[in-house]
PDB file of C-alpha atoms in Angstrom:
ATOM      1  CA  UNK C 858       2.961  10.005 -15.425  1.00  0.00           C
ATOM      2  CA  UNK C 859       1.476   9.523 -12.269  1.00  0.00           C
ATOM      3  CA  UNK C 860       2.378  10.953  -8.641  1.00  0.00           C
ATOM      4  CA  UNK C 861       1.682   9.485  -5.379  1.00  0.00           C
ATOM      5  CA  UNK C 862       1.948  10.852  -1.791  1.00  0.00           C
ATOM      6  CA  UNK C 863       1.454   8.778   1.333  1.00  0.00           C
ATOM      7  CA  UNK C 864      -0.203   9.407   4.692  1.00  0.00           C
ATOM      8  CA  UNK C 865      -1.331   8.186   7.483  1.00  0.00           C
ATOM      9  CA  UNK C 866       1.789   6.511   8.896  1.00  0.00           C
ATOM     10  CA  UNK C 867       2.941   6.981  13.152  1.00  0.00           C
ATOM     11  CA  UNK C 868       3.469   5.218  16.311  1.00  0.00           C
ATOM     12  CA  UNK C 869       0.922   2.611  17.637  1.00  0.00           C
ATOM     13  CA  UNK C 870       1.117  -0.158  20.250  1.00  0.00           C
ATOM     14  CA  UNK C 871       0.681  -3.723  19.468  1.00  0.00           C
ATOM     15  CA  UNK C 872      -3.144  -4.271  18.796  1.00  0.00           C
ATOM     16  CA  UNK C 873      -3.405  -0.592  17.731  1.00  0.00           C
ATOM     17  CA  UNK C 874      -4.626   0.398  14.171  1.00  0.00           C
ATOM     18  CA  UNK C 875      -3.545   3.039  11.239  1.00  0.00           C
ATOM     19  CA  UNK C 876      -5.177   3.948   7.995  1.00  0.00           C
ATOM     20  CA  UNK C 877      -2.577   4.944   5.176  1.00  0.00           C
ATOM     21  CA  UNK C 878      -3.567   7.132   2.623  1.00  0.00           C
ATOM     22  CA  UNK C 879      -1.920   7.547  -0.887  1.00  0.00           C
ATOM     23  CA  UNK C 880      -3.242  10.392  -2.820  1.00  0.00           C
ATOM     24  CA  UNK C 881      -3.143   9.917  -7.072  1.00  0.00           C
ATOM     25  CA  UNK C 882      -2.360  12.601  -9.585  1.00  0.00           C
ATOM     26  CA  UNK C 883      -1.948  12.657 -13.332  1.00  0.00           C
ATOM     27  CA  UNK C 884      -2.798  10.284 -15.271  1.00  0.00           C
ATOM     28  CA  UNK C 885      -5.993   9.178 -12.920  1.00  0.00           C
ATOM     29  CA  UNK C 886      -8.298   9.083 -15.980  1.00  0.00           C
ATOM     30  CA  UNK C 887      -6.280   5.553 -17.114  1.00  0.00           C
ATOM     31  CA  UNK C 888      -6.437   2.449 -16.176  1.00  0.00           C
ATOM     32  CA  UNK C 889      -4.502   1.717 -12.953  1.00  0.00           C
ATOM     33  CA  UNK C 890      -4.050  -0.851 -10.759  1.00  0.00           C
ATOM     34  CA  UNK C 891      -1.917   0.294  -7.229  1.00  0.00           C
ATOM     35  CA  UNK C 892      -0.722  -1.893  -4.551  1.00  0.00           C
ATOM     36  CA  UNK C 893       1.336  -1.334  -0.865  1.00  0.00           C
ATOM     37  CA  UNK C 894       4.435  -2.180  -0.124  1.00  0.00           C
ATOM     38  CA  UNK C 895       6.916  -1.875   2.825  1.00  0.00           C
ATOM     39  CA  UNK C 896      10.580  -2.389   3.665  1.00  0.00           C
ATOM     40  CA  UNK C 897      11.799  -3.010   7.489  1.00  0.00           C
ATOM     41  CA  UNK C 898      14.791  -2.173   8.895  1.00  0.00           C
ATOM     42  CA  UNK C 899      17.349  -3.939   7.418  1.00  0.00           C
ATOM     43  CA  UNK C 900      15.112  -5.622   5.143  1.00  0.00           C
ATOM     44  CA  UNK C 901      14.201  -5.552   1.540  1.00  0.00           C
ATOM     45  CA  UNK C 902      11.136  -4.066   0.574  1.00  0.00           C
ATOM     46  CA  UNK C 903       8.098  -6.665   0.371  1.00  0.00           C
ATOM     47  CA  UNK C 904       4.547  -6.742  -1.153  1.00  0.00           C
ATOM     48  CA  UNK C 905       1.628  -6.582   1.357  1.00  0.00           C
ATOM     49  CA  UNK C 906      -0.939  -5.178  -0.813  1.00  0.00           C
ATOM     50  CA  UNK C 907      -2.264  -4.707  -4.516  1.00  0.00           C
ATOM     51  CA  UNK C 908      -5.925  -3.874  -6.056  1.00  0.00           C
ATOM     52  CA  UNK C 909      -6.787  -4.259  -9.519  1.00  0.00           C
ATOM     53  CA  UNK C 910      -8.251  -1.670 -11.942  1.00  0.00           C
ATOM     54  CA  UNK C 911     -11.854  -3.661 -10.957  1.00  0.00           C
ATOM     55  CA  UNK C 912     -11.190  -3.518  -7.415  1.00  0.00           C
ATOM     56  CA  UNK C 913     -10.298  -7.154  -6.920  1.00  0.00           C
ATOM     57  CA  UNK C 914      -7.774  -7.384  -4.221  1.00  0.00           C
ATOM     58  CA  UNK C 915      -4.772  -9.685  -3.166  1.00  0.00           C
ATOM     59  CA  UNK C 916      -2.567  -9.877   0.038  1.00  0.00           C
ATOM     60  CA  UNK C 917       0.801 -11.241   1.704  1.00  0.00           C
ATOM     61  CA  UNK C 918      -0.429 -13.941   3.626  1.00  0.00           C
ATOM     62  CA  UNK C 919       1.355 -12.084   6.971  1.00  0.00           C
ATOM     63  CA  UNK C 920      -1.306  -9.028   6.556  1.00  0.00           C
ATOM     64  CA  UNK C 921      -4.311 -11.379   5.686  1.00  0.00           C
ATOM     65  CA  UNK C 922      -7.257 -10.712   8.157  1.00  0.00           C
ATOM     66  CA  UNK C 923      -5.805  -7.472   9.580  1.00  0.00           C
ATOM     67  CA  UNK C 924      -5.152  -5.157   6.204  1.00  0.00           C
ATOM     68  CA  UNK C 925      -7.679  -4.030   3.928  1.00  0.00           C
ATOM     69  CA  UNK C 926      -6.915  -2.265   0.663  1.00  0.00           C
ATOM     70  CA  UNK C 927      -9.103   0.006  -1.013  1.00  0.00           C
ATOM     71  CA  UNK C 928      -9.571   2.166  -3.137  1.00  0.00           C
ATOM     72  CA  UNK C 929     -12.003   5.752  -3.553  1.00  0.00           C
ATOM     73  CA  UNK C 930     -12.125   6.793  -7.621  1.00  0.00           C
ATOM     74  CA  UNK C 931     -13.806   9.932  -6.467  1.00  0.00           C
ATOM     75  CA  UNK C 932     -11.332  11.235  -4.798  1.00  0.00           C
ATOM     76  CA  UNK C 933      -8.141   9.092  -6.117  1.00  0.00           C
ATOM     77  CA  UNK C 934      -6.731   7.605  -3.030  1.00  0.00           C
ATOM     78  CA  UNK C 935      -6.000   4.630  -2.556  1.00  0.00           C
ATOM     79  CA  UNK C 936      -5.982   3.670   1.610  1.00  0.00           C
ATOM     80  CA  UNK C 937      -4.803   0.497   3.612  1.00  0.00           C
ATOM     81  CA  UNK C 938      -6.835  -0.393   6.765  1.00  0.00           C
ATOM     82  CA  UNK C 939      -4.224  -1.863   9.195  1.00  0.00           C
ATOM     83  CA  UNK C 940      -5.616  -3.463  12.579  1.00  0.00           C
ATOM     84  CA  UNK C 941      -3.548  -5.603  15.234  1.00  0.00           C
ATOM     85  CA  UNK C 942      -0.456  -4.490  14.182  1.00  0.00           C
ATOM     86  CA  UNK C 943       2.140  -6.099  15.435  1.00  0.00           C
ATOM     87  CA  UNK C 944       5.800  -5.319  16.058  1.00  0.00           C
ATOM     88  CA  UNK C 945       6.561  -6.826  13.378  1.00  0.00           C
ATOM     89  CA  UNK C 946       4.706  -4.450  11.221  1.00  0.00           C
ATOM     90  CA  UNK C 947       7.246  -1.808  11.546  1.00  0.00           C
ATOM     91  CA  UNK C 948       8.394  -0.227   8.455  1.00  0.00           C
ATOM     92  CA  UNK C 949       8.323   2.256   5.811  1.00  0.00           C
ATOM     93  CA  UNK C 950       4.822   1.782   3.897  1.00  0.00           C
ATOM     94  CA  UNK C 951       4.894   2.914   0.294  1.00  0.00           C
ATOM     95  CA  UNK C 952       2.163   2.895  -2.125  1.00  0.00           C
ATOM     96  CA  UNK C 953       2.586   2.176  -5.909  1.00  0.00           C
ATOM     97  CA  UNK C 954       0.799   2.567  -9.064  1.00  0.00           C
ATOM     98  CA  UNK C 955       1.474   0.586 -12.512  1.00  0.00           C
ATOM     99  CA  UNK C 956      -0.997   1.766 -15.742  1.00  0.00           C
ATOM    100  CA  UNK C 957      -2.073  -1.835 -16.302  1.00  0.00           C
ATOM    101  CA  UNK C 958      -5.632  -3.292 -15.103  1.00  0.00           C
ATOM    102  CA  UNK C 959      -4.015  -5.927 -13.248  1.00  0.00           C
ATOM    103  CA  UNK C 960      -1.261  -6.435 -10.685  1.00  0.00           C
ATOM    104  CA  UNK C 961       0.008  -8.412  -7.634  1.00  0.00           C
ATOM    105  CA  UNK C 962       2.290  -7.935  -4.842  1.00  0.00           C
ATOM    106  CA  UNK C 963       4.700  -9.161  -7.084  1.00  0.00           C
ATOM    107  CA  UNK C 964       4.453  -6.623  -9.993  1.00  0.00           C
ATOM    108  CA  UNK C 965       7.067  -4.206 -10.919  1.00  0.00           C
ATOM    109  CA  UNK C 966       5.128  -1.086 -10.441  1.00  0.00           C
ATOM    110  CA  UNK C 967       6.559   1.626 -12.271  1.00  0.00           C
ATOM    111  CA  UNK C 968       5.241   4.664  -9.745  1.00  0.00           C
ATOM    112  CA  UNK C 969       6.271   5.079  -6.372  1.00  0.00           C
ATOM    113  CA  UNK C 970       5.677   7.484  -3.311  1.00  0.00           C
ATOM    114  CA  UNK C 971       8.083   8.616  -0.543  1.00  0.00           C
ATOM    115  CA  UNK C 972       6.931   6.994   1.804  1.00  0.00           C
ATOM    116  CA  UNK C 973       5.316   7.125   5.388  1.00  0.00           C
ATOM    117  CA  UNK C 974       6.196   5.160   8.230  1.00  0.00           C
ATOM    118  CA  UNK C 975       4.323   3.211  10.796  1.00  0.00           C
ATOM    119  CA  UNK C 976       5.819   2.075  13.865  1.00  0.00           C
ATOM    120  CA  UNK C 977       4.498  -0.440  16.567  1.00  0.00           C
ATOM    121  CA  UNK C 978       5.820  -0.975  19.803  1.00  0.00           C
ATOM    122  CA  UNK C 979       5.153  -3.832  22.178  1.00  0.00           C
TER     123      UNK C 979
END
């Protein structure tokens, strides 16, 4: 079992920048790979995000350039680096973890967090 708990989300202006935060517990000592993931209003949730167990990471092309996922083993948290955020970047953010050493945006994670959400205004 693993638990995750986001931070980091608020309100930012166009340009602006956030740094999400997704603290790990549990099983920590496995092998892991995590990813991010956020669902607009009205929209289904979408992959923007994932790092494998060796730190290698991948991205939705519409984050590419402005996020940066990584990761901290010391302290089990997992962050994404978001800069010129754009309205369109609105959403909730969630962070997920899956006990394999490899993933993609497109993996079916099997742990989830609640949640934090980032808003940008024009």
């Amino acid at each position: 079992q693993m638990q995750l708990v986001e931070s980091g989300g608020g309100s930012v202006q166009a340009g602006g920048s956030l740094r999400l935060s997704c603290a790990v517990s549990g099983e920590t000592d496995s092998t892991y790979c995590m990813g991010w993931f956020r669902q607009p209003p009205g929209k289904e949730r979408e992959g923007v995000a994932a790092i494998d167990s060796d730190g290698s990471p991948s991205y939705a092309d519409s984050v590419k350039g402005r996020f940066t996922i990584s990761q901290d083993n010391a302290k089990n948290t997992l962050y994404l680096q978001m800069i010129n955020l754009k309205p369109e970047d609105t959403a909730m953010y969630y962070c997920a973890a899956d006990l394999s050493p490899v993933c993609s945006i497109y993996w079916d994670f099997d742990y989830w967090g609640q949640g934090t959400q980032v808003t940008v205004s024009s």
